[in-house]
Short mmCIF file of C-alpha atoms in Angstrom, two decimals:
data_model
loop_
_atom_site.label_atom_id
_atom_site.label_comp_id
_atom_site.label_asym_id
_atom_site.label_seq_id
_atom_site.Cartn_x
_atom_site.Cartn_y
_atom_site.Cartn_z
CA UNK A 236 76.11 78.24 74.83
CA UNK A 237 76.96 77.60 78.45
CA UNK A 238 78.78 79.82 80.89
CA UNK A 239 80.88 78.56 83.81
CA UNK A 240 80.13 80.13 87.15
CA UNK A 241 82.72 81.03 89.73
CA UNK A 242 82.00 77.66 91.37
CA UNK A 243 82.43 75.76 88.10
CA UNK A 244 78.73 75.09 87.55
CA UNK A 245 77.03 75.81 84.24
CA UNK A 246 74.34 78.46 84.00
CA UNK A 247 72.23 80.23 81.42
CA UNK A 248 73.49 83.59 80.11
CA UNK A 249 70.51 85.35 81.69
CA UNK A 250 72.05 84.65 85.11
CA UNK A 251 75.59 85.52 84.07
CA UNK A 252 77.39 86.88 87.15
CA UNK A 253 79.30 90.10 86.78
CA UNK A 254 82.99 89.45 86.25
CA UNK A 255 82.46 86.10 84.50
CA UNK A 256 83.56 85.62 80.89
CA UNK A 257 80.98 84.00 78.57
CA UNK A 258 81.91 80.73 76.85
CA UNK A 259 80.28 80.10 73.47
CA UNK A 260 80.02 76.68 71.83
CA UNK A 261 80.16 77.60 68.16
CA UNK A 262 79.19 74.07 67.07
CA UNK A 263 75.63 74.67 68.28
CA UNK A 264 74.94 76.98 65.31
CA UNK A 265 73.71 74.07 63.19
CA UNK A 266 71.06 72.98 65.70
CA UNK A 267 70.11 76.26 67.34
CA UNK A 268 71.26 79.17 65.19
CA UNK A 269 68.64 81.65 66.41
CA UNK A 270 69.38 81.05 70.07
CA UNK A 271 73.13 81.11 69.50
CA UNK A 272 72.79 84.42 67.63
CA UNK A 273 70.99 86.04 70.55
CA UNK A 274 73.48 84.61 73.03
CA UNK A 275 76.35 86.11 71.03
CA UNK A 276 74.65 89.50 70.98
CA UNK A 277 74.13 89.29 74.73
CA UNK A 278 77.78 88.38 75.34
CA UNK A 279 79.05 91.19 73.10
CA UNK A 280 76.64 93.73 74.60
CA UNK A 281 77.29 92.85 78.25
CA UNK A 282 80.98 91.95 78.05
CA UNK A 283 82.27 92.81 74.57
CA UNK A 284 84.23 89.59 74.81
CA UNK A 285 83.75 85.83 74.82
CA UNK A 286 85.62 82.56 74.63
CA UNK A 287 84.79 80.49 71.53
CA UNK A 288 85.09 76.70 71.78
CA UNK A 289 84.37 74.07 69.10
CA UNK A 290 85.13 76.88 66.66
CA UNK A 291 86.08 74.79 63.63
CA UNK A 292 89.64 76.06 63.12
CA UNK A 293 91.69 72.86 62.58
CA UNK A 294 94.34 72.28 65.31
CA UNK A 295 96.94 71.43 62.66
CA UNK A 296 96.51 74.88 61.11
CA UNK A 297 97.12 76.60 64.44
CA UNK A 298 100.03 74.29 65.30
CA UNK A 299 101.74 74.98 61.97
CA UNK A 300 101.61 78.73 62.47
CA UNK A 301 102.80 78.42 66.08
CA UNK A 302 105.80 76.38 64.93
CA UNK A 303 106.67 78.90 62.22
CA UNK A 304 106.29 81.81 64.66
CA UNK A 305 108.36 80.17 67.39
CA UNK A 306 111.13 79.40 64.90
CA UNK A 307 111.25 83.05 63.86
CA UNK A 308 111.33 84.44 67.41
CA UNK A 309 114.11 81.98 68.30
CA UNK A 310 116.39 83.52 65.66
CA UNK A 311 119.20 85.95 66.61
CA UNK A 312 118.12 89.55 67.15
CA UNK A 313 119.91 90.81 64.05
CA UNK A 314 118.11 88.28 61.83
CA UNK A 315 114.73 89.25 63.28
CA UNK A 316 115.38 92.95 62.89
CA UNK A 317 115.83 92.40 59.15
CA UNK A 318 112.03 91.90 59.05
CA UNK A 319 111.47 95.35 60.55
CA UNK A 320 111.11 98.05 61.59
CA UNK A 321 107.31 98.00 61.87
CA UNK A 322 105.93 100.72 59.60
CA UNK A 323 103.42 99.54 60.83
CA UNK A 324 103.94 96.10 59.21
CA UNK A 325 106.96 93.98 60.05
CA UNK A 326 108.99 93.06 63.13
CA UNK A 327 109.12 95.20 66.25
CA UNK A 328 110.38 94.91 69.80
CA UNK A 329 109.13 96.82 72.86
CA UNK A 330 108.14 99.98 71.01
CA UNK A 331 104.41 99.86 70.26
CA UNK A 332 103.51 102.63 67.84
CA UNK A 333 105.08 106.07 67.61
CA UNK A 334 103.60 107.72 70.70
CA UNK A 335 105.73 106.37 73.52
CA UNK A 336 103.90 103.12 74.28
CA UNK A 337 106.23 100.26 75.18
CA UNK A 338 105.70 96.66 76.26
CA UNK A 339 107.68 93.62 77.28
CA UNK A 340 107.28 91.83 73.97
CA UNK A 341 108.46 91.37 70.42
CA UNK A 342 106.04 91.00 67.56
CA UNK A 343 105.29 90.55 63.89
CA UNK A 344 102.52 92.48 62.15
CA UNK A 345 101.43 91.24 58.73
CA UNK A 346 98.71 92.30 56.35
CA UNK A 347 96.28 89.41 55.90
CA UNK A 348 96.97 89.30 52.18
CA UNK A 349 99.01 86.53 50.49
CA UNK A 350 101.03 88.97 48.38
CA UNK A 351 102.11 91.01 51.39
CA UNK A 352 102.87 87.89 53.41
CA UNK A 353 105.07 86.59 50.59
CA UNK A 354 107.03 89.85 50.48
CA UNK A 355 108.03 89.41 54.14
CA UNK A 356 108.49 85.64 54.10
CA UNK A 357 111.98 85.72 52.59
CA UNK A 358 113.40 87.49 55.67
CA UNK A 359 111.15 85.74 58.20
CA UNK A 360 112.04 82.24 56.96
CA UNK A 361 115.06 82.56 54.70
CA UNK A 362 115.52 78.78 54.44
CA UNK A 363 112.03 78.13 53.07
CA UNK A 364 109.90 81.28 52.59
CA UNK A 365 106.95 79.30 51.24
CA UNK A 366 106.80 77.36 54.52
CA UNK A 367 105.98 80.54 56.41
CA UNK A 368 103.62 81.85 53.73
CA UNK A 369 101.60 78.63 53.65
CA UNK A 370 101.31 78.57 57.45
CA UNK A 371 100.09 82.18 57.61
CA UNK A 372 97.70 81.96 54.65
CA UNK A 373 96.06 78.75 55.88
CA UNK A 374 95.57 80.30 59.30
CA UNK A 375 94.16 83.55 57.95
CA UNK A 376 91.69 81.66 55.75
CA UNK A 377 90.46 79.63 58.71
CA UNK A 378 90.08 82.51 61.18
CA UNK A 379 88.48 84.76 58.55
CA UNK A 380 85.77 82.13 58.13
CA UNK A 381 85.26 82.05 61.89
CA UNK A 382 85.08 85.85 62.03
CA UNK A 383 82.49 85.90 59.25
CA UNK A 384 80.45 83.25 61.05
CA UNK A 385 80.46 85.32 64.24
CA UNK A 386 79.49 88.51 62.40
CA UNK A 387 76.68 86.78 60.49
CA UNK A 388 75.31 85.42 63.76
CA UNK A 389 75.51 88.89 65.30
CA UNK A 390 73.64 90.22 62.27
CA UNK A 391 70.90 87.67 62.91
CA UNK A 392 70.78 88.45 66.62
CA UNK A 393 70.58 92.19 65.97
CA UNK A 394 67.69 91.60 63.51
CA UNK A 395 69.49 93.34 60.68
CA UNK A 396 67.62 93.39 57.39
CA UNK A 397 70.81 92.16 55.75
CA UNK A 398 72.47 89.88 58.29
CA UNK A 399 75.60 89.53 56.15
CA UNK A 400 76.31 93.28 55.96
CA UNK A 401 78.90 93.05 58.73
CA UNK A 402 80.79 90.04 57.38
CA UNK A 403 80.95 91.57 53.89
CA UNK A 404 83.04 94.39 55.31
CA UNK A 405 85.84 92.00 56.26
CA UNK A 406 85.50 89.51 53.39
CA UNK A 407 86.03 92.15 50.71
CA UNK A 408 89.06 91.56 48.49
CA UNK A 409 90.63 94.85 49.63
CA UNK A 410 90.00 94.26 53.33
CA UNK A 411 92.56 95.90 55.62
CA UNK A 412 92.66 92.98 58.07
CA UNK A 413 95.91 92.23 59.90
CA UNK A 414 97.60 89.34 61.64
CA UNK A 415 99.66 90.16 64.71
CA UNK A 416 101.92 87.58 66.38
CA UNK A 417 103.16 88.54 69.86
CA UNK A 418 105.97 86.87 71.78
CA UNK A 419 106.31 87.73 75.47
CA UNK A 420 109.62 86.23 76.64
CA UNK A 421 110.40 85.18 80.19
CA UNK A 422 112.53 87.24 82.56
CA UNK A 423 115.67 85.41 81.36
CA UNK A 424 115.24 86.65 77.78
CA UNK A 425 116.59 89.99 76.62
CA UNK A 426 114.69 92.53 74.56
CA UNK A 427 115.87 95.70 72.86
CA UNK A 428 114.72 98.78 74.78
CA UNK A 429 113.46 102.00 73.16
CA UNK A 430 116.85 103.64 73.81
CA UNK A 431 118.72 100.79 72.10
CA UNK A 432 119.85 99.18 75.35
CA UNK A 433 118.91 95.66 76.45
CA UNK A 434 116.38 95.02 79.20
CA UNK A 435 114.55 92.03 80.62
CA UNK A 436 111.12 91.57 82.17
CA UNK A 437 112.86 91.64 85.56
CA UNK A 438 114.31 95.04 84.64
CA UNK A 439 110.79 96.15 83.80
CA UNK A 440 109.48 95.09 87.20
CA UNK A 441 112.31 96.82 89.06
CA UNK A 442 112.30 99.91 86.85
CA UNK A 443 116.00 99.51 86.00
CA UNK A 444 117.71 99.95 82.65
CA UNK A 445 115.15 102.49 81.45
CA UNK A 446 112.17 100.10 81.66
CA UNK A 447 109.15 100.65 83.90
CA UNK A 448 106.19 98.57 85.03
CA UNK A 449 105.29 94.93 84.40
CA UNK A 450 102.90 95.47 81.50
CA UNK A 451 103.45 93.19 78.55
CA UNK A 452 100.97 95.12 76.39
CA UNK A 453 99.18 98.11 77.86
CA UNK A 454 95.50 98.85 78.36
CA UNK A 455 93.66 99.50 75.09
CA UNK A 456 90.68 98.71 72.91
CA UNK A 457 91.09 97.22 69.45
CA UNK A 458 90.19 99.66 66.66
CA UNK A 459 88.99 97.16 64.03
CA UNK A 460 85.63 95.36 63.75
CA UNK A 461 86.46 92.10 65.49
CA UNK A 462 89.57 90.53 67.06
CA UNK A 463 90.21 86.78 67.29
CA UNK A 464 92.99 85.88 69.71
CA UNK A 465 94.56 82.49 70.33
CA UNK A 466 97.50 81.92 72.68
CA UNK A 467 99.57 79.16 74.22
CA UNK A 468 99.00 77.90 77.77
CA UNK A 469 100.65 80.90 79.49
CA UNK A 470 98.36 83.29 81.36
CA UNK A 471 98.62 87.05 80.96
CA UNK A 472 95.50 88.36 79.22
CA UNK A 473 93.23 90.53 81.38
CA UNK A 474 89.94 92.21 80.49
CA UNK A 475 88.20 95.11 82.21
CA UNK A 476 84.78 93.92 83.39
CA UNK A 477 82.19 95.25 85.86
CA UNK A 478 83.13 94.37 89.44
CA UNK A 479 79.60 94.12 90.88
CA UNK A 480 76.05 95.37 90.51
CA UNK A 481 76.13 97.68 93.52
CA UNK A 482 77.91 100.71 92.19
CA UNK A 483 81.40 99.22 92.40
CA UNK A 484 84.06 100.18 89.90
CA UNK A 485 85.28 98.15 86.97
CA UNK A 486 87.71 95.34 87.67
CA UNK A 487 90.58 93.71 85.80
CA UNK A 488 89.78 90.01 85.39
CA UNK A 489 92.43 87.43 84.54
CA UNK A 490 91.48 85.28 81.53
CA UNK A 491 92.60 81.67 82.12
CA UNK A 492 94.71 80.40 79.25
CA UNK A 493 93.17 77.86 76.87
CA UNK A 494 95.23 77.12 73.75
CA UNK A 495 92.33 75.22 72.17
CA UNK A 496 89.97 78.22 72.28
CA UNK A 497 89.67 81.58 70.58
CA UNK A 498 89.06 84.72 72.63
CA UNK A 499 86.97 87.08 70.53
CA UNK A 500 86.30 90.72 71.30
CA UNK A 501 84.33 93.59 69.83
CA UNK A 502 86.41 96.36 68.23
CA UNK A 503 85.78 100.10 68.08
CA UNK A 504 84.31 99.92 64.58
CA UNK A 505 81.73 97.32 65.61
CA UNK A 506 80.73 99.48 68.57
CA UNK A 507 80.20 102.39 66.17
CA UNK A 508 78.36 100.24 63.61
CA UNK A 509 75.93 99.01 66.28
CA UNK A 510 75.48 102.50 67.76
CA UNK A 511 77.07 101.44 71.03
CA UNK A 512 74.93 98.36 71.56
CA UNK A 513 77.97 96.08 71.31
CA UNK A 514 80.90 97.31 73.39
CA UNK A 515 84.59 97.48 72.56
CA UNK A 516 86.28 96.04 75.63
CA UNK A 517 89.46 97.35 77.24
CA UNK A 518 92.13 94.71 77.80
CA UNK A 519 95.85 94.29 78.48
CA UNK A 520 98.54 91.62 78.85
CA UNK A 521 100.74 91.29 81.93
CA UNK A 522 104.34 90.20 81.59
CA UNK A 523 105.44 86.94 83.22
CA UNK A 524 108.80 86.19 84.81
CA UNK A 525 108.42 82.42 84.46
CA UNK A 526 106.50 81.55 81.30
CA UNK A 527 106.89 82.78 77.74
CA UNK A 528 103.64 83.62 75.97
CA UNK A 529 102.94 83.33 72.26
CA UNK A 530 99.69 84.83 71.00
CA UNK A 531 98.24 85.38 67.54
CA UNK A 532 95.52 87.94 66.85
CA UNK A 533 93.51 88.31 63.67
CA UNK A 534 92.16 91.85 63.41
CA UNK A 535 89.16 91.78 61.07
CA UNK A 536 88.94 95.17 59.35
CA UNK A 537 87.09 96.68 56.37
CA UNK A 538 88.65 98.30 53.30
CA UNK A 539 90.28 101.66 53.97
CA UNK A 540 87.53 103.55 52.11
CA UNK A 541 84.67 101.78 53.96
CA UNK A 542 82.25 104.25 55.52
CA UNK A 543 81.45 103.40 59.13
CA UNK A 544 78.01 104.57 60.14
CA UNK A 545 75.47 103.29 62.65
CA UNK A 546 73.30 100.60 61.07
CA UNK A 547 69.74 101.91 60.53
CA UNK A 548 68.24 99.20 62.76
CA UNK A 549 70.26 100.47 65.73
CA UNK A 550 69.12 104.11 65.51
CA UNK A 551 65.73 105.24 66.80
CA UNK A 552 64.23 108.35 68.35
CA UNK A 553 65.03 106.86 71.74
CA UNK A 554 68.55 105.81 70.77
CA UNK A 555 69.96 108.60 68.56
CA UNK A 556 73.17 108.15 66.64
CA UNK A 557 76.15 108.23 69.00
CA UNK A 558 78.90 108.57 66.40
CA UNK A 559 79.19 110.58 63.23
CA UNK A 560 80.02 108.66 60.03
CA UNK A 561 83.71 108.23 59.22
CA UNK A 562 85.91 106.03 57.07
CA UNK A 563 88.26 103.36 58.36
CA UNK A 564 91.13 105.38 56.91
CA UNK A 565 90.10 108.39 59.00
CA UNK A 566 89.88 106.25 62.09
CA UNK A 567 93.33 104.76 61.51
CA UNK A 568 94.82 108.25 61.35
CA UNK A 569 93.21 109.07 64.70
CA UNK A 570 94.47 105.78 66.11
CA UNK A 571 98.09 106.46 65.16
CA UNK A 572 97.88 109.98 66.57
CA UNK A 573 97.18 108.85 70.13
CA UNK A 574 98.51 106.50 72.76
CA UNK A 575 97.18 103.00 73.30
CA UNK A 576 94.95 103.85 76.25
CA UNK A 577 93.25 106.79 74.52
CA UNK A 578 89.51 106.50 73.82
CA UNK A 579 89.58 107.13 70.08
CA UNK A 580 85.81 106.89 69.58
CA UNK A 581 85.38 110.06 71.64
CA UNK A 582 86.68 112.03 68.65
CA UNK A 583 83.84 110.74 66.47
CA UNK A 584 80.85 111.40 68.70
CA UNK A 585 77.81 112.82 66.90
CA UNK A 586 76.28 116.19 67.83
CA UNK A 587 73.69 115.87 70.60
CA UNK A 588 70.82 116.89 68.33
CA UNK A 589 71.61 114.31 65.62
CA UNK A 590 68.87 111.78 66.37
CA UNK A 591 68.53 109.91 63.11
CA UNK A 592 70.78 108.09 60.68
CA UNK A 593 69.58 107.05 57.26
CA UNK A 594 73.11 106.34 55.99
CA UNK A 595 74.21 102.92 54.87
CA UNK A 596 77.70 101.44 54.98
CA UNK A 597 79.77 100.96 51.87
#
């Protein structure tokens, strides 16, 4: 793993400047797995986020899904709306959830399961539903393997007795993982507003037509275990990182676009599983008036019944359990009950005197 400095030089992760995003070469696992594992833990503990290069996901697989997604978003509004409304799966536009969050985007949310994908494919690609299904399923298979590789390496770096315990949560047959495809149009493209009227990104910037702000997707953390994001060459993603080491506040840092890379971040569940050692990072996407942005995010999640509890290796007398055990289903209910920016993990904090955790995850 190497990390670019602000001046473009390469440096070891031990000297990682605050505000810089780690870059991880995943191909080095074969020759230096132990070192790569510890570098991943460091990146996820200090930043909660890293850029994965040489990740092994074939470019043709990504290109096929991008083509299928772009074809869908280019369809007339009425045809796209037939794939919605999001409940939470399906097509949506501007409204993000049921609690008043809006953004300057349209999106598709699909369960990462071939049967569910097939049920939506007939309205997403009416001409050839199997074309869309094949593109999605190939992509999901590839990114799931990458997610499992990352989690296994994190298990090694955390010195877990069972280093595959994290990846098994997302590789289970009844995993609740999702695929979200976001399209942020330019200022010349119209989107349906929450009141049914049409607005553009320019309207959003000016505050006219019922739209406010220039946020494409508002500040939030991801609730699942791990998120793997890939986007086209349009900027927009920002992450909240420490500004300096002298008491300064946190700072929004622009993430330069790289369509060949994956941007991987820790989710709330992984923060809870590691007792806060790995951090779920806050991030957002800014709307652009000149470039459209297409991004695809694989949210790696466990089965609904999975019990999320701090791994025994992360709990000691000096580091008592920070969160009480809960199921993914319970956490999802809390997620849907609050706005995007809400800190959902606060509702699952353990009592102050709960210093040990002998529970295991199922």
